[in-house]
Short mmCIF file of C-alpha atoms in Angstrom, two decimals:
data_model
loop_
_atom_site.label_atom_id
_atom_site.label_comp_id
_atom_site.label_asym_id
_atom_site.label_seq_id
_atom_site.Cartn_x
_atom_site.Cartn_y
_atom_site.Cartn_z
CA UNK A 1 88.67 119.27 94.42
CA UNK A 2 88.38 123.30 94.57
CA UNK A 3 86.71 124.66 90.92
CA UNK A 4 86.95 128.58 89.69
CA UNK A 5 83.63 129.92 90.36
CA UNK A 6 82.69 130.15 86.84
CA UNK A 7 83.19 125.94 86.60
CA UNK A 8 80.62 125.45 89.57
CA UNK A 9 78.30 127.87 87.49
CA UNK A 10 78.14 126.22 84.37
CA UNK A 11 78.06 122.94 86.26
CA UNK A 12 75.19 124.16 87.81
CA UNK A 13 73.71 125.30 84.87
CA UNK A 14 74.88 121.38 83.23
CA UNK A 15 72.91 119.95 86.33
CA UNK A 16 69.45 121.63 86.21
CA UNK A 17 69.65 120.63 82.09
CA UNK A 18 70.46 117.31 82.90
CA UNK A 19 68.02 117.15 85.57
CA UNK A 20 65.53 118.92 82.91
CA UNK A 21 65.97 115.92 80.70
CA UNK A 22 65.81 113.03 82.40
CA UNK A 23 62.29 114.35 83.94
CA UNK A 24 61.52 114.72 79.90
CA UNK A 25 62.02 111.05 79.46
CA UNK A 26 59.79 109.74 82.33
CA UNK A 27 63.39 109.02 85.02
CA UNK A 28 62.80 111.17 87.44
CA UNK A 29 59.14 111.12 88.15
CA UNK A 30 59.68 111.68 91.87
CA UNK A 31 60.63 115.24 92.70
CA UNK A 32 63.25 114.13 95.61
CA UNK A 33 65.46 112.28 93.35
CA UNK A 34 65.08 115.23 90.55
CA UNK A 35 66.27 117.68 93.58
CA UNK A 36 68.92 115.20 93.96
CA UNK A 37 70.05 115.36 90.27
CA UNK A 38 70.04 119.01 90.79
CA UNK A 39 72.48 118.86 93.69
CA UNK A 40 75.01 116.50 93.50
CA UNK A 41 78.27 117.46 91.95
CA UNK A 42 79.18 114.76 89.43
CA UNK A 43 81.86 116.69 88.30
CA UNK A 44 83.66 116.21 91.75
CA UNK A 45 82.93 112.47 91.33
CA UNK A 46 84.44 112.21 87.78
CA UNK A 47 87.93 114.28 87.57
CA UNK A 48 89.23 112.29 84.51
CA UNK A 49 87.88 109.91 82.53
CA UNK A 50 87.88 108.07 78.67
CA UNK A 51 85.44 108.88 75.67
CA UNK A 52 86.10 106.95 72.44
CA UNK A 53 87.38 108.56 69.87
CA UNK A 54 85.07 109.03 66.51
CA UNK A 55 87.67 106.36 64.79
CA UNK A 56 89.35 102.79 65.34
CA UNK A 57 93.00 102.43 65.09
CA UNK A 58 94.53 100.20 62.33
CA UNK A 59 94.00 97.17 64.05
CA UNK A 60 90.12 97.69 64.72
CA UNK A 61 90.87 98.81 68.35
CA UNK A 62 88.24 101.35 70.11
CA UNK A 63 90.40 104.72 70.93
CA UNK A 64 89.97 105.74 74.37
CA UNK A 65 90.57 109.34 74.66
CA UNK A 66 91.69 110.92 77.90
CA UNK A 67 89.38 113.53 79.17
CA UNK A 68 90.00 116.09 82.06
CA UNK A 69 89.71 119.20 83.58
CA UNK A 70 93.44 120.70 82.61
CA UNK A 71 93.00 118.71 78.74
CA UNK A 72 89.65 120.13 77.73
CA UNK A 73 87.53 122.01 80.35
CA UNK A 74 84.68 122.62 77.98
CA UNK A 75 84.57 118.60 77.14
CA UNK A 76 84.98 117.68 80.45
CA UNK A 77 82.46 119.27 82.03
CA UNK A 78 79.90 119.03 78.72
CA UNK A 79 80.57 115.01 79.56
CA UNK A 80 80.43 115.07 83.48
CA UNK A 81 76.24 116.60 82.97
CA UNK A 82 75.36 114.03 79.71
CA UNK A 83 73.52 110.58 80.37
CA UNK A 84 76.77 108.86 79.64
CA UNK A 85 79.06 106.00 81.28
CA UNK A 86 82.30 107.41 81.69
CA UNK A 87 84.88 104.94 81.88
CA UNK A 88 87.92 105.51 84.46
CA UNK A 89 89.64 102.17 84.68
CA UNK A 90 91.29 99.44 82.08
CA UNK A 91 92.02 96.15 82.93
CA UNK A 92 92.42 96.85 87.05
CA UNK A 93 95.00 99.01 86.32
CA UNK A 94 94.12 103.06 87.70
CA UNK A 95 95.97 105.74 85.22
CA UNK A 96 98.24 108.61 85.84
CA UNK A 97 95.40 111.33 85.82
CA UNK A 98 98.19 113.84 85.88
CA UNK A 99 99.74 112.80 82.62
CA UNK A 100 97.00 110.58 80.94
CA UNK A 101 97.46 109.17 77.18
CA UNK A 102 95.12 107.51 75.25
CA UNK A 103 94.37 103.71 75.12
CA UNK A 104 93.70 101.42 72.30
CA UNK A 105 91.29 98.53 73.49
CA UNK A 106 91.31 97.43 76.85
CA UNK A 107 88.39 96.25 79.43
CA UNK A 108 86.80 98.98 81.21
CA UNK A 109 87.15 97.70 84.65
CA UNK A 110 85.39 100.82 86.68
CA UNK A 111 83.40 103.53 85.44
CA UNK A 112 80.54 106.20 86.62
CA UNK A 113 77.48 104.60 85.29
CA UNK A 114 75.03 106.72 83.17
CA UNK A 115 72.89 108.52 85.32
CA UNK A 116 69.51 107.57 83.88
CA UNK A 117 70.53 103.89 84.89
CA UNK A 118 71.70 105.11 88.37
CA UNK A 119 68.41 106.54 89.07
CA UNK A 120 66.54 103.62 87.36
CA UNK A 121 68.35 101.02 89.56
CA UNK A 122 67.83 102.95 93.06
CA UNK A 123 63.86 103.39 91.59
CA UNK A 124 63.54 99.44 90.38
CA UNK A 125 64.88 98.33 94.29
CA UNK A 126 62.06 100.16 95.97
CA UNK A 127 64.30 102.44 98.12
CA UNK A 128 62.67 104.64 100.51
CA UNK A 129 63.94 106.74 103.85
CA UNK A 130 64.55 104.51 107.06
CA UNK A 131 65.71 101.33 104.24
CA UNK A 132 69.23 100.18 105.66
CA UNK A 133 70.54 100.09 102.24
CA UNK A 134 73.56 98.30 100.86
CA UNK A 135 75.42 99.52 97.63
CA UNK A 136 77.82 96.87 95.97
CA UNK A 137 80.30 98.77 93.49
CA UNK A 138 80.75 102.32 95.26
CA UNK A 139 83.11 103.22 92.03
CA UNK A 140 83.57 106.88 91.90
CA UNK A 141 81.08 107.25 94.30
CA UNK A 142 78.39 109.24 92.36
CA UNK A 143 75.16 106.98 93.01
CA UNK A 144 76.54 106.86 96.17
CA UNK A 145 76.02 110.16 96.90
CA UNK A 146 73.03 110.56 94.79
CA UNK A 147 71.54 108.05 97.37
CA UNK A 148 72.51 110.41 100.33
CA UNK A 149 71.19 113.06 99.12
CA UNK A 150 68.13 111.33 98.36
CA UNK A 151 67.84 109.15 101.74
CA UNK A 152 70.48 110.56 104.11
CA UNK A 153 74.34 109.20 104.71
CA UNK A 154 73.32 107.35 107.88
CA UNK A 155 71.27 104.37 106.63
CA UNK A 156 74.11 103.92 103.45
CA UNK A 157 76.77 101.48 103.51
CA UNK A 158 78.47 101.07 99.87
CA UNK A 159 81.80 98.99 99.16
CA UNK A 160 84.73 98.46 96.77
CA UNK A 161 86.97 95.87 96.17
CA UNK A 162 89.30 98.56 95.17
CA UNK A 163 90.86 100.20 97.42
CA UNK A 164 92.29 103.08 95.20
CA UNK A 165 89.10 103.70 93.43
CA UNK A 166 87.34 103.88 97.01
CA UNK A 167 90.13 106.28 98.49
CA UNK A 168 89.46 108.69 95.48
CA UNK A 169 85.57 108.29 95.71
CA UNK A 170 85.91 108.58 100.22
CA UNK A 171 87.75 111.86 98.92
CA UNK A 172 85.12 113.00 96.52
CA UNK A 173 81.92 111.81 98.86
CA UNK A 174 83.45 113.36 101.78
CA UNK A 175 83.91 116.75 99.95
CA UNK A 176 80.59 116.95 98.93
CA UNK A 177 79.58 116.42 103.03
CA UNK A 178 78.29 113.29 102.65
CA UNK A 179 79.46 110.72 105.44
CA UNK A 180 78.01 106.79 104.23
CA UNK A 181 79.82 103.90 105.86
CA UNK A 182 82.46 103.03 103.10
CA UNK A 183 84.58 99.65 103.13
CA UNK A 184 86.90 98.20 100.60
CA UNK A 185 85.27 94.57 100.62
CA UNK A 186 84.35 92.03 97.66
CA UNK A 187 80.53 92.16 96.73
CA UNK A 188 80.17 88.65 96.68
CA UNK A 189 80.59 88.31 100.70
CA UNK A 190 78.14 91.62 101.23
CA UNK A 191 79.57 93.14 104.28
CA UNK A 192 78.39 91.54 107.54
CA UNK A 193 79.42 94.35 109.69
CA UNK A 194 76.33 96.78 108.86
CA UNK A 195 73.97 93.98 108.12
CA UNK A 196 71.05 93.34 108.33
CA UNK A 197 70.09 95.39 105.16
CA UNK A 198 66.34 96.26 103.85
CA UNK A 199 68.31 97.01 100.56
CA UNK A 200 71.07 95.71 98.82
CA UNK A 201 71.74 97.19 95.30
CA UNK A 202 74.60 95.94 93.20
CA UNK A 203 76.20 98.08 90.38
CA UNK A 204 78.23 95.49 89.40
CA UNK A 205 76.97 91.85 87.92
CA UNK A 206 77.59 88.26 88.87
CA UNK A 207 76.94 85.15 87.87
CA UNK A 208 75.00 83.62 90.29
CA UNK A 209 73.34 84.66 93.40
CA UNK A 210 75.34 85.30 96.19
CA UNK A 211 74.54 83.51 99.25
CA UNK A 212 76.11 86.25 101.42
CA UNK A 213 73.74 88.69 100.16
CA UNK A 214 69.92 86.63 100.85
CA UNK A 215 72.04 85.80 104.32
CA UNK A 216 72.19 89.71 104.76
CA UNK A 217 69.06 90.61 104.14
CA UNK A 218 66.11 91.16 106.59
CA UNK A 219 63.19 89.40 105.75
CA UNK A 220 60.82 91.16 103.31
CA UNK A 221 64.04 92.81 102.11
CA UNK A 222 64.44 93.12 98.29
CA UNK A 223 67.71 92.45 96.41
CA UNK A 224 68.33 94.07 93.26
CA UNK A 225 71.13 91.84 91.27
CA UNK A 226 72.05 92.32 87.41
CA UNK A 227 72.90 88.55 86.59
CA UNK A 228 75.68 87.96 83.95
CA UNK A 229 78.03 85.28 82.20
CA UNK A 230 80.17 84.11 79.78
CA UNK A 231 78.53 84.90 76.90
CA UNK A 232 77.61 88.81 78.22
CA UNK A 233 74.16 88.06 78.47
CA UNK A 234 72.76 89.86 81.40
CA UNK A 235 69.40 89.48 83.07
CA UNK A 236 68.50 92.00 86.39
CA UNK A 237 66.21 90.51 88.65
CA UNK A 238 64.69 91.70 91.77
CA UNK A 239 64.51 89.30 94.44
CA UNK A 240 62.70 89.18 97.82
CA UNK A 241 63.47 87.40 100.97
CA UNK A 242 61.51 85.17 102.69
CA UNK A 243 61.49 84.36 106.46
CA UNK A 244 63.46 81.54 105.96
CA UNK A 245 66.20 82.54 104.18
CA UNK A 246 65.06 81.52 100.34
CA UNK A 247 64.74 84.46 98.01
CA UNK A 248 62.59 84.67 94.71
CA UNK A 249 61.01 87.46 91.93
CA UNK A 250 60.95 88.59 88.35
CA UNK A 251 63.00 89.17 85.82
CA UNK A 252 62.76 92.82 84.76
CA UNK A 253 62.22 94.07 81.49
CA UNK A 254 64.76 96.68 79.94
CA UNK A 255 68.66 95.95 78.12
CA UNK A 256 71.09 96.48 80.93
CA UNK A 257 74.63 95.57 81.61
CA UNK A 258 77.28 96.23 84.61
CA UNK A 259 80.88 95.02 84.50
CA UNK A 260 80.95 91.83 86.05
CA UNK A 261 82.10 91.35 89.73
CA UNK A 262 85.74 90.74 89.29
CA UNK A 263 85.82 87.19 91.06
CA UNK A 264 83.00 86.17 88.14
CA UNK A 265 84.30 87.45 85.09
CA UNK A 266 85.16 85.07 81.91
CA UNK A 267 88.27 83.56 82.11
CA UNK A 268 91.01 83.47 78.86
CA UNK A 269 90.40 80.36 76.57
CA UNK A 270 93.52 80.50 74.86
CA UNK A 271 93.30 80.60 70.84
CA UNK A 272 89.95 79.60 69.15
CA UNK A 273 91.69 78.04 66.36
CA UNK A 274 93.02 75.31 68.93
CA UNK A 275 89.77 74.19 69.65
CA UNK A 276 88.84 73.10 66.13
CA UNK A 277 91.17 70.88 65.18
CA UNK A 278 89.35 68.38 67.07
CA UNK A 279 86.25 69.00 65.66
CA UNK A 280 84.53 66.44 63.63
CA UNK A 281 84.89 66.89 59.83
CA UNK A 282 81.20 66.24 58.83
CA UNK A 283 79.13 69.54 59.86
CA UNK A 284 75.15 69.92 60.23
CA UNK A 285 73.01 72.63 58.90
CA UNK A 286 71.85 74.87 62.14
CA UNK A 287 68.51 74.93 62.74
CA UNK A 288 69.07 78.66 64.42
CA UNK A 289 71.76 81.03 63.03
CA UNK A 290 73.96 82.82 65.75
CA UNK A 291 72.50 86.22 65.24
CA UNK A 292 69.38 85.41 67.26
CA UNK A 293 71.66 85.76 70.22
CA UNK A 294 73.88 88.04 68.70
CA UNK A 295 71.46 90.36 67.00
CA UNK A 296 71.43 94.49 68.56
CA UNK A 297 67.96 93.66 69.31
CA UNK A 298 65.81 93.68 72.36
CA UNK A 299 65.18 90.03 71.45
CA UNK A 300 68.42 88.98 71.00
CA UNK A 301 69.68 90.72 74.47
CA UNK A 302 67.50 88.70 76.55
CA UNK A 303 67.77 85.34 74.63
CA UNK A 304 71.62 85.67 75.07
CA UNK A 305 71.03 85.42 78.83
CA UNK A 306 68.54 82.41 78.48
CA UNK A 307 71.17 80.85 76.44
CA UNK A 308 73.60 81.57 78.99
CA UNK A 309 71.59 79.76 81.02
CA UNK A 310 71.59 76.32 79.54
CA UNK A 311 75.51 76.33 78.64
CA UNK A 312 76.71 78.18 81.57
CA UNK A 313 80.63 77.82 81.32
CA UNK A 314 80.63 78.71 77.44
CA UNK A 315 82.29 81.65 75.94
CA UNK A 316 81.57 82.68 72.17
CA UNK A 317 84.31 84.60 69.84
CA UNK A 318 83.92 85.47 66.06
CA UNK A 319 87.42 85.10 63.62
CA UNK A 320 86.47 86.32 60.38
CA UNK A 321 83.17 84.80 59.33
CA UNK A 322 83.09 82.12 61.74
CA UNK A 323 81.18 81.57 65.15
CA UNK A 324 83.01 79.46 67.62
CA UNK A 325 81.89 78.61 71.21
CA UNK A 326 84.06 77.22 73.87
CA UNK A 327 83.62 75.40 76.88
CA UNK A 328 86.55 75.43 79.28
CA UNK A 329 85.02 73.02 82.13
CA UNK A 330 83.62 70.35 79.56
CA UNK A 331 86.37 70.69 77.13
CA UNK A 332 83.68 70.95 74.45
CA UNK A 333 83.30 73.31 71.39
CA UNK A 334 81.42 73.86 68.35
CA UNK A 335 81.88 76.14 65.02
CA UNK A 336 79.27 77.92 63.09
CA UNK A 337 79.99 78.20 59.60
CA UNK A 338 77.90 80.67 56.81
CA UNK A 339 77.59 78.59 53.52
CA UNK A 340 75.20 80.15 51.28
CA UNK A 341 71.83 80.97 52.80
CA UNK A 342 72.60 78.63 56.03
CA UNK A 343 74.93 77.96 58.95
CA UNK A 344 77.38 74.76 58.68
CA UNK A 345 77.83 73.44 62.49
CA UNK A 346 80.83 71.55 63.52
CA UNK A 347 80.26 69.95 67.44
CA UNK A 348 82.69 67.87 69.52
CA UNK A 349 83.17 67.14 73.11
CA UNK A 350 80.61 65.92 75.83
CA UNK A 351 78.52 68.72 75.35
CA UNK A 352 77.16 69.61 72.07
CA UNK A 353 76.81 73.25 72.73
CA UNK A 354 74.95 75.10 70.07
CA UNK A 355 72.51 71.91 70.30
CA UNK A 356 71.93 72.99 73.81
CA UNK A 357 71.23 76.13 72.74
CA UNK A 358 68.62 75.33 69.67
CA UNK A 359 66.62 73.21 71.89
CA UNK A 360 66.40 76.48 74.27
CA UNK A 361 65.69 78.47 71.10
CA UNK A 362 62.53 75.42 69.70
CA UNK A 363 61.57 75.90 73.44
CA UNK A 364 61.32 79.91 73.75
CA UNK A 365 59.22 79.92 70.43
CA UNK A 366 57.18 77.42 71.43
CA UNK A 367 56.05 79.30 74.27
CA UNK A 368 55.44 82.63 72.23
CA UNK A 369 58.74 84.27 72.87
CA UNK A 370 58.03 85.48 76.51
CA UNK A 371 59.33 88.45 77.90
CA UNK A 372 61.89 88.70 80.54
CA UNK A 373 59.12 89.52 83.37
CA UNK A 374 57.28 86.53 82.70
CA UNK A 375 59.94 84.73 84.18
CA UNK A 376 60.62 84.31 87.81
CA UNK A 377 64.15 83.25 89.77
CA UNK A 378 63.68 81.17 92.75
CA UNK A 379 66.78 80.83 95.19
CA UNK A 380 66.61 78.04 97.61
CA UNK A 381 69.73 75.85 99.51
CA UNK A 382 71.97 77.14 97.07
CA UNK A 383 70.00 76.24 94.08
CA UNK A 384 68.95 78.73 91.72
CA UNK A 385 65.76 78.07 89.18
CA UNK A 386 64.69 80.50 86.97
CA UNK A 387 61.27 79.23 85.51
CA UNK A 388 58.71 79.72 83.38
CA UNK A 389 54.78 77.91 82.85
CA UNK A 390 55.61 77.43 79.52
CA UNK A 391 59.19 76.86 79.50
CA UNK A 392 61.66 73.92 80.84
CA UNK A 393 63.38 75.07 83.54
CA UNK A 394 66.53 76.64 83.73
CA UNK A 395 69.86 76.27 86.55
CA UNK A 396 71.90 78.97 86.91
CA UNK A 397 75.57 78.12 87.90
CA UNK A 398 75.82 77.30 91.90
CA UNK A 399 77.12 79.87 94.02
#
């Protein structure tokens, strides 16, 4: 994509700002990924994309507002240089970036993550020149070529699983000069053509380990994996493999989320409302109310994921004042219910869910409410443990 001279300028200018910043706030202590920052075109990576608008429509819907070049230059390029996710793809489904219009809801289904977090993920998986390095979720291509300027195109292999959004970032990468080995391929097979890897870095998140990926992986190689489920909570862990194939490390600290690998996200439940009428009539008092997973805290981000954890296949929707969670490989479900200064819960089916998740809430106090790097994943003949000295452990969903 050709620019006037006075757009390069000013996106020059956007850059070394940028750049400026994110040394301010401790994200680019090393110099060569700050030069990076200072190089790399995002603008070329990012021709349209959605901000919400400052209102919801009349049914509560976010308003996602179109943003390009020919719509708003000024916006556009004020948006391509902030630490923001820019989101450039709704339910699968690519728009007309020619005649865009704006969108009420939706699931962002590709984006270019916030630059802070693309520069925090390449830091947290230990990438250095010479690493054969494997990047799951190329997307527009931006931390893709972020990388290449950092480490050179030769040692960088990134894939999509889609093939438009590839073909436009190809385009945009190969503008720029950089030349990585690009594939459209799902992230939950790796790609087995460029392996063995030192690195592999996902930008997406899964459920479970991939098997593919500890398979690709030279030993003493690190894999950098945000973990995610049904309930959004979301957990990245850094894992390193051992001679013999097993992988294990921390959790690390820090509120993250990706999109989840497309193969791994939640699946539709059908109406909530359908799932009560079985219910039993007679209803506890909680012992936990649902906000200490559900809370905008710190806390409540990484309890969400341990809570995950013990009900794996459960999703959890909120209709009006009340909390329901659904299980749709049990058949099981529960309702939370504010009365007064408690929660009423209603539980049914061979799982009693938020039970499941109380006893994981008794257990994480007990211990003294550890932090996400005191506990450690261990992957082994397809089993995954994550565990903790204090803590029973927990099995994340088989891969």
């Amino acid at each position: 994509m050709t620019m006037p001279s006075h757009v390069e300028a000013d996106a020059l200018s956007l850059r070394e700002a940028m750049a400026k910043a994110l040394t301010e706030e401790g994200v680019l202590a090393d110099p060569a990924w700050r030069q990076a920052v200072q190089t790399v075109p995002r603008h070329q990576f990012t021709p349209g994309f959605y901000l919400p608008a400052d209102q919801r429509d009349e049914h509560g819907l976010t308003v996602w507002q179109p943003v390009t070049a020919d719509l708003d230059p000024a916006r556009w390029l004020s948006a391509a240089y902030s630490d923001t996710t820019l989101i450039t793809q709704f339910d699968g489904h690519e728009p007309d970036w020619t005649q865009p219009t704006a969108r009420h809801g939706g699931t962002p289904t590709s984006s270019s993550t916030l630059p802070s977090l693309v520069l925090r993920m390449w830091s947290d998986a230990d990438v250095h020149e010479g690493h054969t390095t494997l990047e799951i979720g190329t997307g527009t291509g931006y931390s893709t070529a972020l990388a290449c300027e950092r480490l050179g195109s030769s040692p960088i292999t990134s894939i999509e699983v889609d093939p438009h959004r590839l073909d436009q970032a190809a385009n945009a990468l190969y503008g720029c000069g950089y030349t990585p080995t690009l594939a459209v391929a799902d992230g939950l097979y790796g790609y087995w053509p460029e392996a063995k890897f030192d690195r592999i870095v996902a930008a997406c998140s899964f459920r479970t380990v991939p098997p593919a990926l500890l398979a690709q992986t030279r030993p003493g190689g690190k894999v950098l994996l945000t973990l995610s489920g049904w309930l959004y909570g979301y957990a990245r862990v850094l894992l390193t493999v051992a001679q013999d194939g097993t992988a294990e490390g921390p959790l690390l600290p820090g509120t993250v989320s990706f999109m989840s690998a497309r193969t791994h996200a939640a699946p539709a439940f059908g109406n909530p409302a359908h799932w009560a009428t079985d219910l039993p009539d007679k209803a506890r008092t909680a012992r936990h109310r649902p906000g200490r997973i559900t809370d905008a805290t710190r806390e409540a981000f990484h309890l969400r994921f341990l809570a995950q954890s013990t009900v794996p296949h459960t999703q959890m929707v909120t209709v009006g004042q009340v909390v329901h969670l659904v299980d749709v490989v049990t058949g099981s479900a529960a309702t939370l219910t504010p009365e007064d200064e408690t929660w009423q819960v209603r539980e049914g089916g061979p799982v009693n869910l938020w039970q499941r998740i109380e006893n994981l809430l008794d257990a994480y106090d007990a211990a003294g409410t550890p932090a996400p790097e005191t506990f450690t994943l261990h992957a082994r003949d397809r089993e995954l443990l994550l565990r903790h000295p204090q803590m029973p452990t927990l099995t994340l969903p088989p891969p």
